[in-house]
Amino acid sequence: ADGADLTLTPLGDPESGELIDRVVASAPQVDRWRIHARRQRRELPIALDLVKLFHAVDLANARLKVSPRGDRFHVEFVHPTLAGRDGDERLAIAGTFFDYALGEQVTMDFVDEPTFAQQGDAVDLGLAIGQLIRETSAALGGTGKNVDRPRP
């Protein structure tokens, strides 16, 4: 068997993240189990499926406008349904999407709170996520892989 994953998530909260980091660092090794301190990046179709499953929103036709802001990025979602949702609800939807499309630690470290528009200039979702992965990967030493807190 390939094993299993156990993911503990701070849901974007740095203080909870510190506690989870300590818990994961002190967790015993268990054969065929991988313990993660953050949600791991998934392929884009899987991230979209998870958003649809958890929030009943299809983001497949969403477009993104990505703007660098210092060492972070501002992202505007251009999606009529998402733009029309309640503020907390759409932030939760965007958070779920970013946590799985980019990885939770990358989202926490590099993505500002998104904004939402019903229409506007933006690029295809896959192109924008690819750009964010490349740019954040370069900032992290060019691995392009999931960023997780290493076990000692």
PDB file of C-alpha atoms in Angstrom, residues 136-144:
ATOM      1  CA  THR A 136       6.043  31.719  -5.549  1.00  0.00           C
ATOM      2  CA  SER A 137       8.252  28.750  -6.448  1.00  0.00           C
ATOM      3  CA  ALA A 138      11.022  31.126  -7.465  1.00  0.00           C
ATOM      4  CA  ALA A 139      10.688  32.928  -4.111  1.00  0.00           C
ATOM      5  CA  LEU A 140      10.938  29.564  -2.327  1.00  0.00           C
ATOM      6  CA  GLY A 141      14.073  28.417  -4.089  1.00  0.00           C
ATOM      7  CA  GLY A 142      12.551  27.120  -7.294  1.00  0.00           C
ATOM      8  CA  THR A 143      11.250  23.748  -6.154  1.00  0.00           C
ATOM      9  CA  GLY A 144       7.733  24.141  -7.565  1.00  0.00           C
TER      10      GLY A 144
END
